[in-house]
Coordinates of C-alpha atoms and ligand atoms in Angstrom, one line a residue:
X1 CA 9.6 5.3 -13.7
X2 CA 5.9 6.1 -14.6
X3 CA 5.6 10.0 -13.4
X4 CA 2.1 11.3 -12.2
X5 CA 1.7 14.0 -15.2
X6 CA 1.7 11.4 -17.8
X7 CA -1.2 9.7 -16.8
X8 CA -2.7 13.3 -17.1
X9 CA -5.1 13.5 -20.1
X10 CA -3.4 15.0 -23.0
X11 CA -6.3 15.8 -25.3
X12 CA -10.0 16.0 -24.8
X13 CA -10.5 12.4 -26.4
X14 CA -7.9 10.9 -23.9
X15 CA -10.1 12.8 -21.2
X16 CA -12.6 10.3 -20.8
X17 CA -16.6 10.8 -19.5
X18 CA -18.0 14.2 -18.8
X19 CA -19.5 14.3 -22.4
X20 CA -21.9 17.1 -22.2
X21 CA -18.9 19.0 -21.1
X22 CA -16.5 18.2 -23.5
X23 CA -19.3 18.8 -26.2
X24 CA -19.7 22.3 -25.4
X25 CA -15.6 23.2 -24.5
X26 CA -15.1 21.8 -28.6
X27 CA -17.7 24.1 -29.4
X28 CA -15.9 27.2 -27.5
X29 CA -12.3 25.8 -28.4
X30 CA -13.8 25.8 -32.0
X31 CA -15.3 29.2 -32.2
X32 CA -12.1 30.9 -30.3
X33 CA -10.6 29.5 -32.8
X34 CA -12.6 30.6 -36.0
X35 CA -12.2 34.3 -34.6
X36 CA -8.6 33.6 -34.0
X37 CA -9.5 35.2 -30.2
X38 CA -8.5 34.0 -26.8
X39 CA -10.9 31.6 -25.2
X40 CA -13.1 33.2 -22.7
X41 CA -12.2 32.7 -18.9
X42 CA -13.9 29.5 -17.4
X43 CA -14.7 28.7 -13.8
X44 CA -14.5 24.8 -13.4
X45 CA -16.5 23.4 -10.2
X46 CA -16.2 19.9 -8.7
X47 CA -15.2 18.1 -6.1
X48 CA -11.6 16.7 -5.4
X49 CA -10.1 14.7 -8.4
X50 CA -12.7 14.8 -11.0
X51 CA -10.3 16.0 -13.6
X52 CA -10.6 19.9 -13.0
X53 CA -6.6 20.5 -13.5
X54 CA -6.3 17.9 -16.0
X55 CA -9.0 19.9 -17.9
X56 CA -7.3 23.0 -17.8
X57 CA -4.5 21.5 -18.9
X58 CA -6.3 19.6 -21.8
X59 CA -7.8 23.1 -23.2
X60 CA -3.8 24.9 -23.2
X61 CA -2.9 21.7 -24.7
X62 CA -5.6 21.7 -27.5
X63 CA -5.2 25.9 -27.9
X64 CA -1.6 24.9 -28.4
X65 CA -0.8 27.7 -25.7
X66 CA 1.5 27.4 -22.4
X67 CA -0.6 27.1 -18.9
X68 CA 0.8 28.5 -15.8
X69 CA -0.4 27.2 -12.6
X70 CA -1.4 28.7 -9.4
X71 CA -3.3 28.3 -6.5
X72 CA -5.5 30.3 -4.3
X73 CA -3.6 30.4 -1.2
X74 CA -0.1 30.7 -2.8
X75 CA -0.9 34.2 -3.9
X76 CA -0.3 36.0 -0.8
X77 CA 0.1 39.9 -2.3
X78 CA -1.4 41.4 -5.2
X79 CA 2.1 41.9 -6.3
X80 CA 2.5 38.0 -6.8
X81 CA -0.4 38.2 -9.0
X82 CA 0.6 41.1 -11.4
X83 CA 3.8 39.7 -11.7
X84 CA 2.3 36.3 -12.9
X85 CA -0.8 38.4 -15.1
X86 CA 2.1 40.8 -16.4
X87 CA 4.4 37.9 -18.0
X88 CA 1.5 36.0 -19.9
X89 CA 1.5 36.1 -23.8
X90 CA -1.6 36.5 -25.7
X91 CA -3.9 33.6 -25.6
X92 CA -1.6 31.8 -22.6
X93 CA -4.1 30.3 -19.6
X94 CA -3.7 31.0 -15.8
X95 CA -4.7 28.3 -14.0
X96 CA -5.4 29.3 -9.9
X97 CA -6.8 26.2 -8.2
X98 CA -8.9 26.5 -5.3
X99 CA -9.8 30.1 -6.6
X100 CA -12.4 30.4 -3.5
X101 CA -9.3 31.0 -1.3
X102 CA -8.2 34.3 -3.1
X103 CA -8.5 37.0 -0.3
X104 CA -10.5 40.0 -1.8
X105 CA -7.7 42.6 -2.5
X106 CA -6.2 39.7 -4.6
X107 CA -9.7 39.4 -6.3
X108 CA -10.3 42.6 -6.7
X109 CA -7.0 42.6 -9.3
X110 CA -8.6 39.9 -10.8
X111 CA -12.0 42.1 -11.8
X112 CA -10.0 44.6 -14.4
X113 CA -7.4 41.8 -15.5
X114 CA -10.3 39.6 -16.3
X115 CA -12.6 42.3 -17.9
X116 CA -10.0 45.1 -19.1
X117 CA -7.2 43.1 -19.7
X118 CA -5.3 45.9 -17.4
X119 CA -4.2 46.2 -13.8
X120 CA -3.9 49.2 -11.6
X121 CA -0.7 49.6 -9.6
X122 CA 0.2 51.9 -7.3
X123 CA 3.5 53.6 -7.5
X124 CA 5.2 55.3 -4.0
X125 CA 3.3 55.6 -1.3
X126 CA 1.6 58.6 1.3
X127 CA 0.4 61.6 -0.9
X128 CA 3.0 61.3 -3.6
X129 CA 1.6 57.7 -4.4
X130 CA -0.2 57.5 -7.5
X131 CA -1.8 54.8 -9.6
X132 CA -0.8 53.2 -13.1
X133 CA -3.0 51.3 -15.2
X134 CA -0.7 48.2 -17.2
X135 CA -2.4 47.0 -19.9
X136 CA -2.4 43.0 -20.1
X137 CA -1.9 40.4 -23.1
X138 CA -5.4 39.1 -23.5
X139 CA -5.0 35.7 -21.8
X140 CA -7.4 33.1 -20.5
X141 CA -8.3 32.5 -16.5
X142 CA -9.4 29.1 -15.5
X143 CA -10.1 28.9 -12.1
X144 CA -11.0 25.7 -10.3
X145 CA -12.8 25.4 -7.1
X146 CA -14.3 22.6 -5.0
X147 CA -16.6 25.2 -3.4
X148 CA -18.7 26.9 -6.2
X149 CA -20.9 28.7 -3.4
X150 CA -17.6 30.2 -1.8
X151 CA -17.1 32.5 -5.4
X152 CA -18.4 35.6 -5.0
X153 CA -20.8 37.0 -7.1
X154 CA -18.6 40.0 -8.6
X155 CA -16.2 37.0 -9.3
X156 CA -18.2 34.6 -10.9
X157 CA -20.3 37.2 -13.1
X158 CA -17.2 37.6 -15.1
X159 CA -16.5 34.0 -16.1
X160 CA -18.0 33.3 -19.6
X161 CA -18.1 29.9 -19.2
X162 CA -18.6 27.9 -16.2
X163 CA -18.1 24.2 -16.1
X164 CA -19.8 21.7 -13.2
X165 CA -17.8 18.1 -13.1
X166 CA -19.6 15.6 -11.6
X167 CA -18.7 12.2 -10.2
X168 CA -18.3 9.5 -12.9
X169 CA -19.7 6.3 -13.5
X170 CA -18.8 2.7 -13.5
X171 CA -17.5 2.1 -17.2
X172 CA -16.0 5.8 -17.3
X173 CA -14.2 5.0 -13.8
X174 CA -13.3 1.7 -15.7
X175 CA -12.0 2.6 -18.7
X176 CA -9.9 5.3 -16.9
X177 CA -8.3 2.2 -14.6
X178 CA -7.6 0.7 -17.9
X179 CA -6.4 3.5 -19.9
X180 CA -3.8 4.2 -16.6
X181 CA -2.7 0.5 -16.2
X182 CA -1.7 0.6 -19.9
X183 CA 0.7 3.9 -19.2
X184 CA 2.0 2.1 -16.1
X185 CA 2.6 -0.9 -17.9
X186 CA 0.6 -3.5 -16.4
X187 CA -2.0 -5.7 -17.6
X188 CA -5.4 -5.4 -15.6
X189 CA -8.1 -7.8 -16.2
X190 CA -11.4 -6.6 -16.9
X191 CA -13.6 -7.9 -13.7
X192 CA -10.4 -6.4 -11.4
X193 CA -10.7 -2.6 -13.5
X194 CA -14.3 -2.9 -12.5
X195 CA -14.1 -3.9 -8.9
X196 CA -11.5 -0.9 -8.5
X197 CA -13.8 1.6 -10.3
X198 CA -17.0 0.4 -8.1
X199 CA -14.6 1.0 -4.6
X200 CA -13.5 4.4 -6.3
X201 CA -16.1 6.8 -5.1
X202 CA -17.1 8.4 -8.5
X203 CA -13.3 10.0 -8.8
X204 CA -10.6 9.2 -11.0
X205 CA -7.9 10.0 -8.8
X206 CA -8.9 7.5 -6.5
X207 CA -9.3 4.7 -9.1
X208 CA -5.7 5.9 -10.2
X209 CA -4.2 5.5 -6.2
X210 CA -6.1 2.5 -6.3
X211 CA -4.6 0.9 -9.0
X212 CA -1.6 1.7 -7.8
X213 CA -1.8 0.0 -4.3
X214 CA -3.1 -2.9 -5.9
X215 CA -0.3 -3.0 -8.5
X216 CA 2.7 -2.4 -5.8
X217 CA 0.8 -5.2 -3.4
X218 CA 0.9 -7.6 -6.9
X219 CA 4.7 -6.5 -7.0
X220 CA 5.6 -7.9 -3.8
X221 CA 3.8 -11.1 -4.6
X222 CA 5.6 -11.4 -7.6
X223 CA 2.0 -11.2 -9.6
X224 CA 2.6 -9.7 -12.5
X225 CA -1.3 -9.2 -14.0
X226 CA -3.8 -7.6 -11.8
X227 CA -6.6 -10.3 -11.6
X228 CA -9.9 -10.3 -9.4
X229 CA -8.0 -12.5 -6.9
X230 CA -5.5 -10.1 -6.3
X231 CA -7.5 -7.0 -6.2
X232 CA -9.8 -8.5 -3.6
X233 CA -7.0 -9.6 -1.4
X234 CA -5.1 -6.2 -1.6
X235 CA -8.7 -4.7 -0.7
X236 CA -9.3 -6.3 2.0
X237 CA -5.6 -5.5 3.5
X238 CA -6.3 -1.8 2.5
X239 CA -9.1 -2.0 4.0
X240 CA -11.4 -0.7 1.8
X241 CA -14.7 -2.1 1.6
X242 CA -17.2 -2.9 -1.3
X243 CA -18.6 0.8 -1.0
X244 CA -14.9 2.3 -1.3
X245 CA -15.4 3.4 2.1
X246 CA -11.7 3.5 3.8
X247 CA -10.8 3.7 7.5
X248 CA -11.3 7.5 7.9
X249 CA -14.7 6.9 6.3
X250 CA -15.8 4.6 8.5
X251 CA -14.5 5.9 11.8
X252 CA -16.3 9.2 10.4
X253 CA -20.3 7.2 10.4
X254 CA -18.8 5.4 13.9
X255 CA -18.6 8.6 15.6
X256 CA -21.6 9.7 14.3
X257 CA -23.6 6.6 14.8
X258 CA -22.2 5.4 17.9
X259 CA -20.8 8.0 19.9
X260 CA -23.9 10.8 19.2
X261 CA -26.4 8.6 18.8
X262 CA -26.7 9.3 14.9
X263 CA -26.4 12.8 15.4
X264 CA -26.2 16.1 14.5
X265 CA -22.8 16.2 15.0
X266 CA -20.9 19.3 14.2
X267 CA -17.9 19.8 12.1
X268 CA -15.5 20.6 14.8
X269 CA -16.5 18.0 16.9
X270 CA -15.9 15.4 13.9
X271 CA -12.3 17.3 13.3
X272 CA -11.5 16.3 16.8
X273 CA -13.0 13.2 16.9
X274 CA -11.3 12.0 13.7
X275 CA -7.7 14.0 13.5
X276 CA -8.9 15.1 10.3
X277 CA -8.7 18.6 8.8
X278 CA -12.3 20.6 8.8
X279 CA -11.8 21.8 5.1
X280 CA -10.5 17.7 4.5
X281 CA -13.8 16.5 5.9
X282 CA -16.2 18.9 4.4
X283 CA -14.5 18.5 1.1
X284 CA -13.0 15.2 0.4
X285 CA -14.9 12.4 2.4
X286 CA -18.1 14.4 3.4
X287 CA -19.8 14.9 -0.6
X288 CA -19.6 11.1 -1.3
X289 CA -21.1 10.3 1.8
X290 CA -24.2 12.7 1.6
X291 CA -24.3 11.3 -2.5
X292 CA -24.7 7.3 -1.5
X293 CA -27.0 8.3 1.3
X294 CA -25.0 7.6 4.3
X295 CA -25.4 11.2 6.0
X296 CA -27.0 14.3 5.7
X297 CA -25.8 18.0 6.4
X298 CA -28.4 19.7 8.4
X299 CA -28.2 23.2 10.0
X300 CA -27.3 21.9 13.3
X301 CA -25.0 19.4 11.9
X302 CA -24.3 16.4 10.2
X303 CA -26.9 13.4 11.0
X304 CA -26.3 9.9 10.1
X305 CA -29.1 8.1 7.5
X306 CA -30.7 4.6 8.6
X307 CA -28.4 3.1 5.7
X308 CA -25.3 4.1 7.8
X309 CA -26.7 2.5 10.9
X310 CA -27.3 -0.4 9.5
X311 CA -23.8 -0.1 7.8
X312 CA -22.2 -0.1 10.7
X313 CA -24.5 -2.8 12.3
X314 CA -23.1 -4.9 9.8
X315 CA -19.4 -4.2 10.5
X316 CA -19.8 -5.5 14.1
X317 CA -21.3 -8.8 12.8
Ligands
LIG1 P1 -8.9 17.9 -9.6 O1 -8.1 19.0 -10.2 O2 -10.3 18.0 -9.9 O3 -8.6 17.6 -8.2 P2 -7.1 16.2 -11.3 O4 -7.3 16.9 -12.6 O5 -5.9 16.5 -10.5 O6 -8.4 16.5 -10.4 O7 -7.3 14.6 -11.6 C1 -6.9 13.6 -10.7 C2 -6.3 12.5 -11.4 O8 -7.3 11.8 -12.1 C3 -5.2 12.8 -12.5 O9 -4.2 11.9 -12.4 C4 -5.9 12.7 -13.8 O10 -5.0 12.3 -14.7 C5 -7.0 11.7 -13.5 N1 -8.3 12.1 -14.3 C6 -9.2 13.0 -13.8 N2 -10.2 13.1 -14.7 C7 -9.9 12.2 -15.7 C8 -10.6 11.9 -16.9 N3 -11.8 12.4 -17.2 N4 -10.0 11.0 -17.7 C9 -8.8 10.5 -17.4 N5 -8.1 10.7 -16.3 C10 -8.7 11.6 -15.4

């Protein structure tokens, strides 16, 4: 069985797209190399599934160092997060996904392990308590977030390098289909890889799920190559349309549209309305929607444009 890591990008030439970025990590991977220094910590910014962990993975891999992984809201104590910052080796990466949701004491460790290499702990407690400074290997932090203007300034200053990933486009979102039906082992013709990239919403992870509902609904047809025919039927019983808009998607512009009138509509009113976590809305389907012009966040909430009315016009034809 085909597990999820190995259709992570090994290298920065299997990570495909994103060239200006990849241009200036080489040059940063190069030069950390040349001085024979750890590279400097990075912040990488983007919405969900644009590759951010399979970066930071792909920069340990091409350091030749190990990565650990965290995540914001699994480090609940400052003591969770010396523990991890005290066992890394020189030149080792700390990953800490969704970095935004760090509380500030935990950040505040963060500043001196980031800047000093060191961390303060406090021994005992009451008036006997007194502070020791451990002095760190010099590793590297990548952070990733999916809410750049949630990092707080003192945070962000002390990032060296900070990385935006943006939506990708047709052939990238293409070529990725491709590259993962050949590491699942199926053959996927090239009009089908294109139709799933153009219903992929500018994200590789949702061209990957997609080619993975289409390949399990080919399964239990017994069609063993993912053609156009195929891909269009499985589409339409996934219900996702020629805009990659899904159910939730849809239901989202229909409440706006329908029941306020086109809006503005506020976030917890949509969270009711739809079942659908705030942070869920706001970060998953919410960016794509405002990209391709279907609705747009004002101050007193979110308004639907005259392309979404007459999208869902067209749905009730
Ligand atoms: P994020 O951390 O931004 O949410 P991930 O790194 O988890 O995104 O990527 C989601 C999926 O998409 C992974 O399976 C990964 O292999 C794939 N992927 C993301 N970006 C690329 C890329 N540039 N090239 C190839 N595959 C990619």
């Amino acid at each position: 069985m085909v597990k999820l890591n190995h259709i992570r990008p090994k290298n920065l030439d299997d990570f495909i797209g994103q060239e200006k970025v990849k241009g200036t990590l080489r040059i940063f991977l190069e030069a950390s190399r040349l001085r024979n220094e750890p590279l400097d910590h990075m912040l990488l910014c983007g919405p969900p599934g644009v590759g951010k962990t399979s970066l930071a993975f792909v920069v340990a891999s091409e350091l030749n160092r190990r990565i650990k992984i965290t995540s914001g809201p699994a480090i609940e104590r400052q003591g969770d997060l010396i523990a991890m910052l005290t066992t890394l080796e020189e030149g080792e990466v700390l990953f800490i996904d969704e970095i935004h949701r760090l509380s500030r004491s935990i950040e505040e460790v963060l500043y001196s392990a980031m800047e000093d290499f060191a961390v303060d702990v406090v021994l005992g407690s009451g008036p006997g308590a007194r502070s020791v400074r451990l002095n760190l290997a010099r590793f590297t932090l990548i952070g990733a977030t999916t809410r750049e203007g949630l990092i707080s300034a003192p945070l962000r200053s002390r990032f060296g390098i900070v990385v935006k990933l943006g939506y990708y486009t047709l052939d990238e979102l293409k070529e990725i289909v491709k590259r993962s039906a050949s590491i699942f082992g199926v053959d996927v013709a090239d009009d089908a890889a294109y139709e799933i990239a153009r219903r992929s919403r500018g994200t590789p992870r949702i061209a990957i799920s997609l080619l993975r509902r289409v390949r399990d609904f080919g399964e239990v047809k017994g069609i063993r190559v993912i053609d156009l025919d195929l891909t269009m039927k499985a589409f339409e019983e996934l219900g996702i349309d020629e805009f990659g808009l899904d159910n939730v998607c849809r239901r989202l512009l229909m409440v706006i549209v329908e029941n306020y009138s086109g809006g503005p509509v506020g976030l917890d009113t949509l969270s009711i309305s739809l079942g659908e976590d705030r942070r869920t809305i706001e970060e998953v389907y919410e960016p794509f929607l405002i990209r391709e012009g279907f609705i747009k966040r004002t101050s007193k909430g979110r308004m639907a444009t005259v392309k979404a009315f007459e999208y869902i016009r067209g749905l009730s034809k």
